[in-house]
Short mmCIF file of C-alpha atoms in Angstrom, two decimals:
data_model
loop_
_atom_site.label_atom_id
_atom_site.label_comp_id
_atom_site.label_asym_id
_atom_site.label_seq_id
_atom_site.Cartn_x
_atom_site.Cartn_y
_atom_site.Cartn_z
CA UNK A 505 108.01 131.54 44.51
CA UNK A 506 107.75 135.21 42.87
CA UNK A 507 110.39 134.21 40.22
CA UNK A 508 108.69 130.92 39.26
CA UNK A 509 105.35 133.24 38.49
CA UNK A 510 107.06 135.57 36.96
CA UNK A 511 108.80 133.01 34.55
CA UNK A 512 105.46 131.05 34.03
CA UNK A 513 103.53 134.24 33.43
CA UNK A 514 106.12 135.24 30.59
CA UNK A 515 105.33 131.72 28.82
CA UNK A 516 101.47 132.67 28.70
CA UNK A 517 102.37 135.88 27.14
CA UNK A 518 104.38 133.94 24.59
CA UNK A 519 101.76 131.28 24.02
CA UNK A 520 103.80 128.49 25.59
CA UNK A 521 101.70 127.97 28.67
CA UNK A 522 98.00 128.10 28.78
CA UNK A 523 96.19 130.45 30.94
CA UNK A 524 94.37 127.49 32.77
CA UNK A 525 97.90 126.07 33.70
CA UNK A 526 99.37 129.11 35.08
CA UNK A 527 96.37 129.88 37.30
CA UNK A 528 96.42 126.21 38.41
CA UNK A 529 100.04 126.51 39.24
CA UNK A 530 99.66 129.76 41.15
CA UNK A 531 96.43 128.32 43.21
CA UNK A 532 98.78 125.27 44.40
CA UNK A 533 101.22 128.09 45.21
CA UNK A 534 98.85 129.78 47.49
CA UNK A 535 98.49 133.05 44.94
CA UNK A 536 95.12 134.32 44.68
CA UNK A 537 93.37 134.55 41.18
CA UNK A 538 93.39 138.51 41.52
CA UNK A 539 97.03 138.46 42.08
CA UNK A 540 97.91 135.70 39.33
CA UNK A 541 95.61 137.74 36.57
CA UNK A 542 97.47 141.02 37.59
CA UNK A 543 100.78 138.99 36.75
CA UNK A 544 99.48 138.06 33.60
CA UNK A 545 98.20 141.33 32.55
CA UNK A 546 101.98 142.94 33.56
CA UNK A 547 103.48 139.95 31.45
CA UNK A 548 100.92 140.65 28.44
CA UNK A 549 101.89 144.25 28.39
CA UNK A 550 105.50 143.43 28.38
CA UNK A 551 105.34 140.93 25.88
CA UNK A 552 103.59 143.54 23.43
CA UNK A 553 100.42 143.11 21.25
CA UNK A 554 99.55 139.62 20.23
CA UNK A 555 98.41 139.51 16.38
CA UNK A 556 95.70 137.51 14.95
CA UNK A 557 92.08 136.18 15.90
CA UNK A 558 88.72 138.25 15.65
CA UNK A 559 87.96 141.01 18.29
CA UNK A 560 84.32 141.67 19.03
CA UNK A 561 82.58 144.70 20.35
CA UNK A 562 78.88 144.87 21.20
CA UNK A 563 77.73 148.48 21.09
CA UNK A 564 74.82 150.88 21.57
CA UNK A 565 74.41 153.21 18.90
CA UNK A 566 73.58 151.58 15.60
CA UNK A 567 70.96 152.20 13.44
CA UNK A 568 69.69 150.86 9.71
CA UNK A 569 70.00 154.58 8.80
CA UNK A 570 73.88 154.78 9.67
CA UNK A 571 75.77 155.48 6.79
CA UNK A 572 79.63 155.12 6.14
CA UNK A 573 80.03 158.70 5.16
CA UNK A 574 82.28 160.37 7.90
CA UNK A 575 80.43 163.79 7.64
CA UNK A 576 77.04 162.05 8.81
CA UNK A 577 78.58 160.06 11.70
CA UNK A 578 76.76 160.96 14.86
CA UNK A 579 76.09 157.75 17.21
CA UNK A 580 78.60 155.17 18.69
CA UNK A 581 78.74 152.57 16.21
CA UNK A 582 79.60 154.63 13.32
CA UNK A 583 81.96 156.88 15.39
CA UNK A 584 83.67 153.56 16.79
CA UNK A 585 84.00 151.59 13.19
CA UNK A 586 85.14 154.98 11.70
CA UNK A 587 88.14 154.78 13.91
CA UNK A 588 88.98 151.25 12.64
CA UNK A 589 88.93 152.32 8.98
CA UNK A 590 89.69 155.89 8.83
CA UNK A 591 92.91 157.89 9.26
CA UNK A 592 92.93 161.26 10.42
CA UNK A 593 95.09 164.34 9.89
CA UNK A 594 95.86 164.42 13.61
CA UNK A 595 94.74 162.89 16.85
CA UNK A 596 94.64 163.52 20.27
CA UNK A 597 96.59 161.41 22.59
CA UNK A 598 95.15 160.25 25.69
CA UNK A 599 97.11 162.96 27.52
CA UNK A 600 95.59 165.54 25.44
CA UNK A 601 98.66 166.28 23.37
CA UNK A 602 98.63 166.18 19.48
CA UNK A 603 99.69 162.96 17.49
CA UNK A 604 100.68 163.50 13.90
CA UNK A 605 98.85 161.29 11.66
CA UNK A 606 98.80 161.92 7.95
CA UNK A 607 100.02 165.40 8.74
CA UNK A 608 103.57 164.82 9.55
CA UNK A 609 104.16 168.56 10.56
CA UNK A 610 101.99 171.11 11.14
CA UNK A 611 103.00 174.92 11.70
CA UNK A 612 101.54 178.53 11.68
CA UNK A 613 102.10 182.03 10.78
CA UNK A 614 103.04 184.29 14.06
CA UNK A 615 99.05 185.38 14.06
CA UNK A 616 97.90 181.79 13.92
CA UNK A 617 95.97 182.55 10.74
CA UNK A 618 97.79 180.92 8.27
CA UNK A 619 98.62 177.35 8.89
CA UNK A 620 100.72 174.69 7.00
CA UNK A 621 100.12 170.82 6.97
CA UNK A 622 103.03 168.86 5.92
CA UNK A 623 101.48 165.52 4.31
CA UNK A 624 103.70 162.20 5.01
CA UNK A 625 104.95 160.07 2.69
CA UNK A 626 104.16 156.75 1.95
CA UNK A 627 100.72 156.05 3.36
CA UNK A 628 98.10 154.24 1.41
CA UNK A 629 94.67 154.15 0.88
CA UNK A 630 92.79 150.85 1.03
CA UNK A 631 92.21 151.08 -2.56
CA UNK A 632 96.12 151.01 -3.42
CA UNK A 633 96.59 154.70 -4.16
CA UNK A 634 98.81 156.80 -2.37
CA UNK A 635 97.31 159.54 0.22
CA UNK A 636 98.32 163.10 -1.36
CA UNK A 637 98.18 166.84 -0.01
CA UNK A 638 95.26 166.98 -2.72
CA UNK A 639 93.05 164.22 -0.90
CA UNK A 640 93.57 166.10 2.39
CA UNK A 641 92.67 169.50 0.81
CA UNK A 642 89.42 167.95 -0.85
CA UNK A 643 88.55 166.18 2.42
CA UNK A 644 88.59 169.72 4.23
CA UNK A 645 86.69 171.33 1.37
CA UNK A 646 83.79 168.66 1.37
CA UNK A 647 83.60 169.46 4.99
CA UNK A 648 83.37 172.84 4.81
CA UNK A 649 80.50 172.62 1.98
CA UNK A 650 77.12 173.11 3.72
CA UNK A 651 75.76 170.30 1.13
CA UNK A 652 77.97 167.98 3.26
CA UNK A 653 75.83 168.54 6.45
CA UNK A 654 79.21 167.40 8.10
CA UNK A 655 79.13 167.53 11.78
CA UNK A 656 82.19 169.50 11.77
CA UNK A 657 80.66 172.43 9.50
CA UNK A 658 80.31 174.93 12.63
CA UNK A 659 84.04 175.49 12.64
CA UNK A 660 85.33 174.36 9.34
CA UNK A 661 83.55 177.52 8.10
CA UNK A 662 85.97 179.64 9.86
CA UNK A 663 88.50 178.52 6.90
CA UNK A 664 88.75 181.01 4.24
CA UNK A 665 90.66 179.16 1.69
CA UNK A 666 92.02 175.58 1.33
CA UNK A 667 95.26 175.05 -1.11
CA UNK A 668 97.36 172.06 -1.75
CA UNK A 669 100.62 172.82 -3.11
CA UNK A 670 103.16 169.68 -3.40
CA UNK A 671 103.28 167.95 -0.08
CA UNK A 672 101.78 170.88 1.69
CA UNK A 673 98.21 171.82 2.46
CA UNK A 674 97.89 175.69 3.19
CA UNK A 675 94.75 176.81 5.29
CA UNK A 676 94.11 180.65 5.70
CA UNK A 677 91.41 181.07 8.38
CA UNK A 678 88.78 184.05 8.30
CA UNK A 679 90.05 184.88 11.72
CA UNK A 680 93.38 183.84 14.02
CA UNK A 681 92.78 180.48 15.68
CA UNK A 682 95.55 178.88 17.92
CA UNK A 683 93.30 176.06 18.42
CA UNK A 684 93.14 174.67 14.75
CA UNK A 685 95.37 171.66 15.06
CA UNK A 686 92.96 170.42 17.66
CA UNK A 687 90.02 170.98 15.87
CA UNK A 688 91.33 168.88 12.85
CA UNK A 689 91.14 165.85 15.14
CA UNK A 690 87.51 166.09 14.92
CA UNK A 691 86.22 162.31 14.15
CA UNK A 692 84.43 163.56 11.00
CA UNK A 693 87.39 164.46 9.33
CA UNK A 694 88.70 161.18 8.21
CA UNK A 695 90.69 161.59 4.82
CA UNK A 696 89.18 159.89 1.82
CA UNK A 697 90.41 159.66 -1.92
CA UNK A 698 89.41 162.84 -3.48
CA UNK A 699 88.01 163.75 -0.08
CA UNK A 700 85.12 161.66 -0.46
CA UNK A 701 83.59 163.88 -3.12
CA UNK A 702 82.93 161.12 -5.67
CA UNK A 703 81.68 158.59 -3.06
CA UNK A 704 81.33 159.77 0.34
CA UNK A 705 79.93 156.53 1.76
CA UNK A 706 82.81 154.26 0.06
CA UNK A 707 84.32 153.29 3.49
CA UNK A 708 87.54 153.88 1.84
CA UNK A 709 90.34 155.81 3.82
CA UNK A 710 93.83 154.63 5.42
CA UNK A 711 93.01 153.18 8.42
CA UNK A 712 94.16 149.77 10.09
CA UNK A 713 91.21 147.98 8.96
CA UNK A 714 89.33 147.72 5.54
CA UNK A 715 85.50 147.64 5.57
CA UNK A 716 84.52 144.15 4.63
CA UNK A 717 80.84 143.89 5.98
CA UNK A 718 78.63 146.76 6.38
CA UNK A 719 75.24 146.03 7.53
CA UNK A 720 73.72 149.26 9.37
CA UNK A 721 71.79 148.36 12.57
CA UNK A 722 73.14 144.99 12.42
CA UNK A 723 77.00 144.44 12.17
CA UNK A 724 80.02 145.95 10.41
CA UNK A 725 83.19 143.71 9.91
CA UNK A 726 86.85 145.20 9.31
CA UNK A 727 89.82 142.94 8.10
CA UNK A 728 93.36 143.97 8.74
CA UNK A 729 94.62 146.14 6.20
CA UNK A 730 98.14 144.64 5.38
CA UNK A 731 99.57 147.85 4.22
CA UNK A 732 98.71 150.24 7.41
CA UNK A 733 101.37 152.77 7.56
CA UNK A 734 101.65 152.19 11.43
CA UNK A 735 100.60 148.45 11.92
CA UNK A 736 103.16 148.04 15.09
CA UNK A 737 100.73 150.41 16.90
CA UNK A 738 97.14 149.30 15.82
CA UNK A 739 95.35 146.59 13.98
CA UNK A 740 96.42 143.80 15.88
CA UNK A 741 93.22 141.58 15.37
CA UNK A 742 93.05 139.59 11.93
CA UNK A 743 89.66 141.10 11.96
CA UNK A 744 87.31 143.11 13.88
CA UNK A 745 83.61 143.02 14.26
CA UNK A 746 80.87 145.31 15.70
CA UNK A 747 77.58 143.88 16.53
CA UNK A 748 74.84 146.51 17.20
CA UNK A 749 73.20 145.55 20.28
CA UNK A 750 70.97 148.60 21.50
CA UNK A 751 69.50 146.66 24.41
CA UNK A 752 71.39 147.27 27.34
CA UNK A 753 70.62 143.82 29.24
CA UNK A 754 71.43 141.89 26.00
CA UNK A 755 74.72 143.86 25.48
CA UNK A 756 76.04 142.68 28.89
CA UNK A 757 74.43 139.11 28.48
CA UNK A 758 76.87 138.98 25.26
CA UNK A 759 79.66 140.15 27.24
CA UNK A 760 79.36 137.58 30.18
CA UNK A 761 78.53 134.77 27.72
CA UNK A 762 81.75 135.55 25.65
CA UNK A 763 79.96 136.10 22.39
CA UNK A 764 81.66 139.75 22.39
CA UNK A 765 84.98 140.96 24.09
CA UNK A 766 83.82 144.43 25.00
CA UNK A 767 80.86 146.59 25.29
CA UNK A 768 79.83 150.25 25.94
CA UNK A 769 77.73 152.25 27.90
CA UNK A 770 77.40 149.80 30.70
CA UNK A 771 74.55 151.05 32.99
CA UNK A 772 75.59 152.55 36.30
CA UNK A 773 73.03 150.79 38.18
CA UNK A 774 74.78 147.19 37.23
CA UNK A 775 78.47 148.44 37.51
CA UNK A 776 78.97 146.65 40.94
CA UNK A 777 77.19 143.57 39.66
CA UNK A 778 79.43 143.42 36.60
CA UNK A 779 82.44 143.92 38.46
CA UNK A 780 81.82 140.51 40.21
CA UNK A 781 81.58 138.60 36.98
CA UNK A 782 84.97 136.28 36.50
CA UNK A 783 87.05 137.93 33.59
CA UNK A 784 85.06 141.25 33.12
CA UNK A 785 86.75 144.49 33.73
CA UNK A 786 84.87 147.43 34.16
CA UNK A 787 86.78 150.51 32.40
CA UNK A 788 85.43 153.89 33.53
CA UNK A 789 86.80 157.40 33.43
CA UNK A 790 85.77 160.98 33.69
CA UNK A 791 85.79 163.43 30.74
CA UNK A 792 83.76 165.98 28.94
CA UNK A 793 80.40 163.70 28.11
CA UNK A 794 77.25 165.15 29.09
CA UNK A 795 73.85 163.61 29.57
CA UNK A 796 71.21 166.77 28.32
CA UNK A 797 67.54 167.41 27.81
CA UNK A 798 67.42 169.83 24.67
CA UNK A 799 64.89 172.69 24.08
CA UNK A 800 64.33 174.58 20.56
CA UNK A 801 64.65 178.31 21.28
CA UNK A 802 62.95 178.80 18.16
CA UNK A 803 59.78 176.63 18.86
CA UNK A 804 56.79 177.50 20.96
CA UNK A 805 56.76 177.28 23.92
CA UNK A 806 60.47 177.09 24.29
CA UNK A 807 60.72 180.60 22.37
CA UNK A 808 60.03 182.06 25.72
CA UNK A 809 63.00 182.42 27.99
CA UNK A 810 60.85 182.40 31.21
CA UNK A 811 59.57 178.81 30.18
CA UNK A 812 63.45 177.72 29.51
CA UNK A 813 64.16 178.59 32.69
CA UNK A 814 61.48 177.34 34.51
CA UNK A 815 62.47 173.91 33.20
CA UNK A 816 65.85 174.69 34.13
CA UNK A 817 64.91 175.21 37.62
CA UNK A 818 62.38 172.23 37.79
CA UNK A 819 64.95 169.44 37.19
CA UNK A 820 66.53 167.89 40.50
CA UNK A 821 70.15 167.49 39.25
CA UNK A 822 71.34 166.01 42.59
CA UNK A 823 68.68 163.30 42.38
CA UNK A 824 69.32 162.57 38.94
CA UNK A 825 73.04 162.16 39.52
CA UNK A 826 72.40 159.60 42.18
CA UNK A 827 69.74 157.85 41.02
CA UNK A 828 70.78 157.52 37.40
CA UNK A 829 74.30 157.51 37.47
CA UNK A 830 74.92 156.18 40.93
CA UNK A 831 77.54 158.52 41.33
CA UNK A 832 79.65 157.90 38.01
CA UNK A 833 79.60 161.62 37.02
CA UNK A 834 79.00 165.08 38.37
CA UNK A 835 76.70 167.78 38.38
CA UNK A 836 75.71 169.67 35.33
CA UNK A 837 75.20 173.23 34.94
CA UNK A 838 73.18 173.86 31.76
CA UNK A 839 76.47 174.85 29.90
CA UNK A 840 78.54 172.20 28.00
CA UNK A 841 82.07 172.76 29.49
CA UNK A 842 83.45 171.33 32.54
CA UNK A 843 86.98 171.13 34.06
CA UNK A 844 87.98 168.61 31.33
CA UNK A 845 88.56 171.89 29.15
CA UNK A 846 91.39 174.08 29.07
CA UNK A 847 90.43 177.82 30.49
CA UNK A 848 87.52 176.48 32.48
CA UNK A 849 86.12 178.85 35.11
CA UNK A 850 83.46 178.11 37.73
CA UNK A 851 80.03 179.39 37.81
CA UNK A 852 77.71 179.73 40.46
CA UNK A 853 75.90 176.14 40.48
CA UNK A 854 72.09 175.98 39.32
CA UNK A 855 69.97 174.04 42.18
CA UNK A 856 66.54 172.40 41.96
CA UNK A 857 63.92 175.17 42.93
CA UNK A 858 60.55 174.55 42.72
CA UNK A 859 59.41 177.73 43.91
CA UNK A 860 61.34 179.76 41.19
CA UNK A 861 60.55 177.45 38.58
CA UNK A 862 56.83 177.97 39.51
CA UNK A 863 57.45 181.71 39.33
CA UNK A 864 59.16 181.67 35.66
CA UNK A 865 56.33 178.95 34.42
CA UNK A 866 53.77 181.51 35.55
CA UNK A 867 55.32 184.57 34.04
CA UNK A 868 55.65 182.63 30.67
CA UNK A 869 52.28 182.41 30.08
CA UNK A 870 52.06 178.71 29.19
CA UNK A 871 49.43 176.29 30.01
CA UNK A 872 49.27 172.50 29.43
CA UNK A 873 51.34 169.98 29.20
CA UNK A 874 54.66 169.72 27.53
CA UNK A 875 55.99 166.73 25.57
CA UNK A 876 59.48 165.35 26.47
CA UNK A 877 60.65 162.83 24.20
CA UNK A 878 63.11 160.11 25.29
CA UNK A 879 64.65 156.73 24.52
CA UNK A 880 67.05 153.97 25.72
CA UNK A 881 69.55 154.96 23.17
CA UNK A 882 69.65 158.74 24.42
CA UNK A 883 71.85 157.85 27.07
CA UNK A 884 72.07 154.97 29.81
CA UNK A 885 68.90 155.63 32.21
CA UNK A 886 67.42 158.34 29.98
CA UNK A 887 63.80 156.89 30.33
CA UNK A 888 64.38 156.87 34.12
CA UNK A 889 65.81 160.25 33.92
CA UNK A 890 62.88 161.79 32.22
CA UNK A 891 60.66 159.93 34.99
CA UNK A 892 62.24 161.71 37.45
CA UNK A 893 62.22 165.23 35.78
CA UNK A 894 58.40 164.57 35.32
CA UNK A 895 58.28 164.14 39.02
CA UNK A 896 60.51 166.99 39.94
CA UNK A 897 58.64 169.22 37.67
CA UNK A 898 55.39 168.42 38.89
CA UNK A 899 56.21 169.96 42.21
CA UNK A 900 56.53 173.28 40.45
CA UNK A 901 53.34 172.96 38.92
CA UNK A 902 54.74 172.08 35.38
CA UNK A 903 53.25 168.92 33.54
CA UNK A 904 55.58 166.93 31.58
CA UNK A 905 54.31 164.54 29.23
CA UNK A 906 57.03 161.71 28.54
CA UNK A 907 56.89 159.83 25.40
CA UNK A 908 59.39 156.81 24.99
CA UNK A 909 60.64 156.68 21.63
CA UNK A 910 61.87 153.37 19.88
CA UNK A 911 65.63 153.37 19.65
CA UNK A 912 66.18 152.90 15.73
CA UNK A 913 65.80 156.05 14.23
CA UNK A 914 66.00 158.13 17.15
CA UNK A 915 69.05 160.17 16.01
CA UNK A 916 67.46 160.68 12.55
CA UNK A 917 63.76 161.27 13.45
CA UNK A 918 63.79 163.00 17.01
CA UNK A 919 67.18 164.44 17.64
CA UNK A 920 67.37 167.81 16.30
CA UNK A 921 63.89 167.76 14.81
CA UNK A 922 61.73 167.44 17.62
CA UNK A 923 61.62 170.31 20.09
CA UNK A 924 62.10 168.83 23.43
CA UNK A 925 63.99 165.58 23.92
CA UNK A 926 66.92 163.92 25.63
CA UNK A 927 70.33 163.35 24.29
CA UNK A 928 74.05 163.53 24.96
CA UNK A 929 77.30 164.77 23.94
CA UNK A 930 80.64 163.10 23.97
CA UNK A 931 82.20 166.62 24.10
CA UNK A 932 85.29 168.17 21.89
CA UNK A 933 88.76 168.66 22.55
CA UNK A 934 88.67 172.35 22.95
CA UNK A 935 85.93 174.95 24.26
CA UNK A 936 85.92 176.48 20.59
CA UNK A 937 85.28 173.18 18.97
CA UNK A 938 82.34 172.40 21.49
CA UNK A 939 80.53 176.01 20.89
CA UNK A 940 81.43 176.04 17.17
CA UNK A 941 79.88 172.75 16.56
CA UNK A 942 76.68 172.73 18.69
CA UNK A 943 75.97 176.68 19.46
CA UNK A 944 76.96 178.78 16.65
CA UNK A 945 73.82 179.90 14.23
CA UNK A 946 75.53 178.26 11.31
CA UNK A 947 76.26 174.94 12.90
CA UNK A 948 74.45 172.17 11.39
CA UNK A 949 74.36 170.44 14.96
CA UNK A 950 72.73 173.64 16.71
CA UNK A 951 70.53 171.22 18.48
CA UNK A 952 69.10 173.97 20.53
CA UNK A 953 68.59 176.23 17.79
CA UNK A 954 70.41 178.72 19.79
CA UNK A 955 71.11 181.12 17.25
CA UNK A 956 72.53 184.51 18.58
CA UNK A 957 74.60 186.71 16.21
CA UNK A 958 75.83 188.33 19.57
CA UNK A 959 77.16 184.99 20.68
CA UNK A 960 78.35 183.99 17.24
CA UNK A 961 80.73 187.19 17.51
CA UNK A 962 81.78 186.20 21.10
CA UNK A 963 82.84 182.57 19.59
CA UNK A 964 84.89 184.32 16.98
CA UNK A 965 86.39 186.84 19.10
CA UNK A 966 87.55 184.24 21.75
CA UNK A 967 88.93 182.11 18.66
CA UNK A 968 91.18 185.16 17.44
CA UNK A 969 92.38 186.06 21.14
CA UNK A 970 95.95 184.89 21.65
CA UNK A 971 95.83 186.31 25.53
CA UNK A 972 95.06 183.57 27.33
CA UNK A 973 93.56 185.37 30.53
CA UNK A 974 91.21 187.29 27.99
CA UNK A 975 90.24 184.22 26.09
CA UNK A 976 89.42 182.57 29.53
CA UNK A 977 87.14 185.41 30.61
CA UNK A 978 85.47 185.16 26.96
CA UNK A 979 84.73 181.84 27.63
CA UNK A 980 83.29 182.55 31.02
CA UNK A 981 80.91 185.21 29.33
CA UNK A 982 79.95 182.61 26.84
CA UNK A 983 79.04 179.96 29.17
CA UNK A 984 76.89 182.40 31.52
CA UNK A 985 74.75 183.17 28.31
CA UNK A 986 74.15 179.51 27.00
CA UNK A 987 73.42 178.81 30.96
CA UNK A 988 70.79 181.71 31.22
CA UNK A 989 69.42 182.20 27.59
CA UNK A 990 69.81 178.87 25.97
CA UNK A 991 67.94 175.86 25.40
CA UNK A 992 70.33 173.49 26.91
CA UNK A 993 69.39 171.44 30.29
CA UNK A 994 72.31 169.77 31.33
CA UNK A 995 71.77 167.93 34.52
CA UNK A 996 75.21 165.91 34.62
CA UNK A 997 78.40 164.86 33.11
CA UNK A 998 78.60 161.23 32.56
CA UNK A 999 81.87 159.09 32.94
CA UNK A 1000 82.20 156.77 30.20
CA UNK A 1001 81.90 153.20 31.41
CA UNK A 1002 82.77 150.36 29.03
CA UNK A 1003 83.44 146.80 29.84
CA UNK A 1004 85.96 144.15 28.77
CA UNK A 1005 85.90 140.46 28.72
CA UNK A 1006 88.66 137.80 29.59
CA UNK A 1007 92.12 137.98 27.32
CA UNK A 1008 91.46 141.68 25.98
CA UNK A 1009 94.91 143.35 26.09
CA UNK A 1010 96.30 146.57 25.30
CA UNK A 1011 93.35 148.80 26.70
CA UNK A 1012 94.34 152.46 27.08
CA UNK A 1013 92.63 154.75 29.59
CA UNK A 1014 91.51 157.84 27.38
CA UNK A 1015 89.22 160.70 28.93
CA UNK A 1016 88.27 162.06 25.66
CA UNK A 1017 85.84 159.62 24.40
CA UNK A 1018 84.24 156.12 25.37
CA UNK A 1019 86.17 152.81 24.01
CA UNK A 1020 89.83 154.60 24.40
CA UNK A 1021 88.41 157.48 22.38
CA UNK A 1022 86.99 155.06 19.79
CA UNK A 1023 90.25 153.31 19.46
CA UNK A 1024 89.37 149.92 21.28
CA UNK A 1025 89.03 147.66 18.45
CA UNK A 1026 92.00 149.18 16.61
CA UNK A 1027 94.18 149.10 19.70
CA UNK A 1028 93.43 146.12 21.77
CA UNK A 1029 94.18 142.51 21.05
CA UNK A 1030 93.24 139.02 22.37
CA UNK A 1031 96.09 137.54 24.69
CA UNK A 1032 97.15 134.16 24.20
#
């Protein structure tokens, strides 16, 4: 029986037998549907990628204000679509190792202050031009310019000079940085012709798909790029499509009804229900992602650290983890680093303490309600989380007024603009990258307005420290400062929870971000 099923599963993988006929034969032999489907999955992996068809994703995180300019990408839809049309200098493998892309080799001086990128021959842009060292250098120059408003600006400012010579790009840093290659994997650093200086939102790079349709807030379509340099690894479907579905119920219904092949941000409260849907697979994994409430440290009343501390002590993290994430996550401790990062150190867990919160609140001198803005798009369960926060804060005598904002425009009109709101971070590859992106005084995405010259010096010193033990202690000290003096309220680290429909092959578990670190549409295929 086993030999027969193995043979039949291989015929399905090669397109010579229908899935229905295989399952019918397996049932006749007394084999469960679960085991039969596992055989098909194994056969599909052995057979390799299947070319053709249209692979569709229904995703939350798209707005009418989205742009194809990589510097401005901040939410899930631009991130995932960017991984389809964009190509990177380097990327992180699912195991956390560096994967060379446009940069064929990366080397450094002994002190990690001068870095040389050797640019790979024969990579073609979607417009037919060959990728050159000058294009790579121009890309890095643009993201180092404050006018670009790049999400990568925080750590790009650490580069002193960028020079292209022949097939090489030489970077001289202001301070040594052993993590530089990891920083270059930032999803904003999509290589563009002339660095995107001419037209940053043209959507032209060297990725597996060319931009065919770009309707921000509605849908995005890519068609396979015939001259993609590693077409055996990515770009299996003839066409990929991202449909913006910000409503969680509609997104789930689209997957169940077969309108899309995958979705992101499955709400934890419905995971067990989705697991029972025939053909649907939940894809969840832990990582550096975290759900937060952010306060602007330079705006009253949040410019008072006693008030900030009161709000940190007034949140019931355990309750929120259990009721909002249903256990699909872990407790946060008001700094953005967890065990996903190298050189992580444990710090005493902050607990819900309404009495201490009441003490700090009274000491702050504040009186009256505090406005907290939230939205369904901030993170799954963000509205429920804000209401739970409102209830736990009330026990400390703190009155939170919760305002539910519309999803469209939230990331342009609320996040990083209003002084107290719900948000999320997907995390970064290193501690230096996380702190440089969101906590340096000069970072464009410093969404807590935590601007401390002494902290900035600590970031730069840790970046330059090559002794691992000393660097680990520095990161510990930085974490304590953010935790006790910053504007971050981090109740929980989330698991990334995606789901795929029937016949989706090639899924790769990747802890760095949702949707296979954004590459699900580029790496997956539709099985025959």
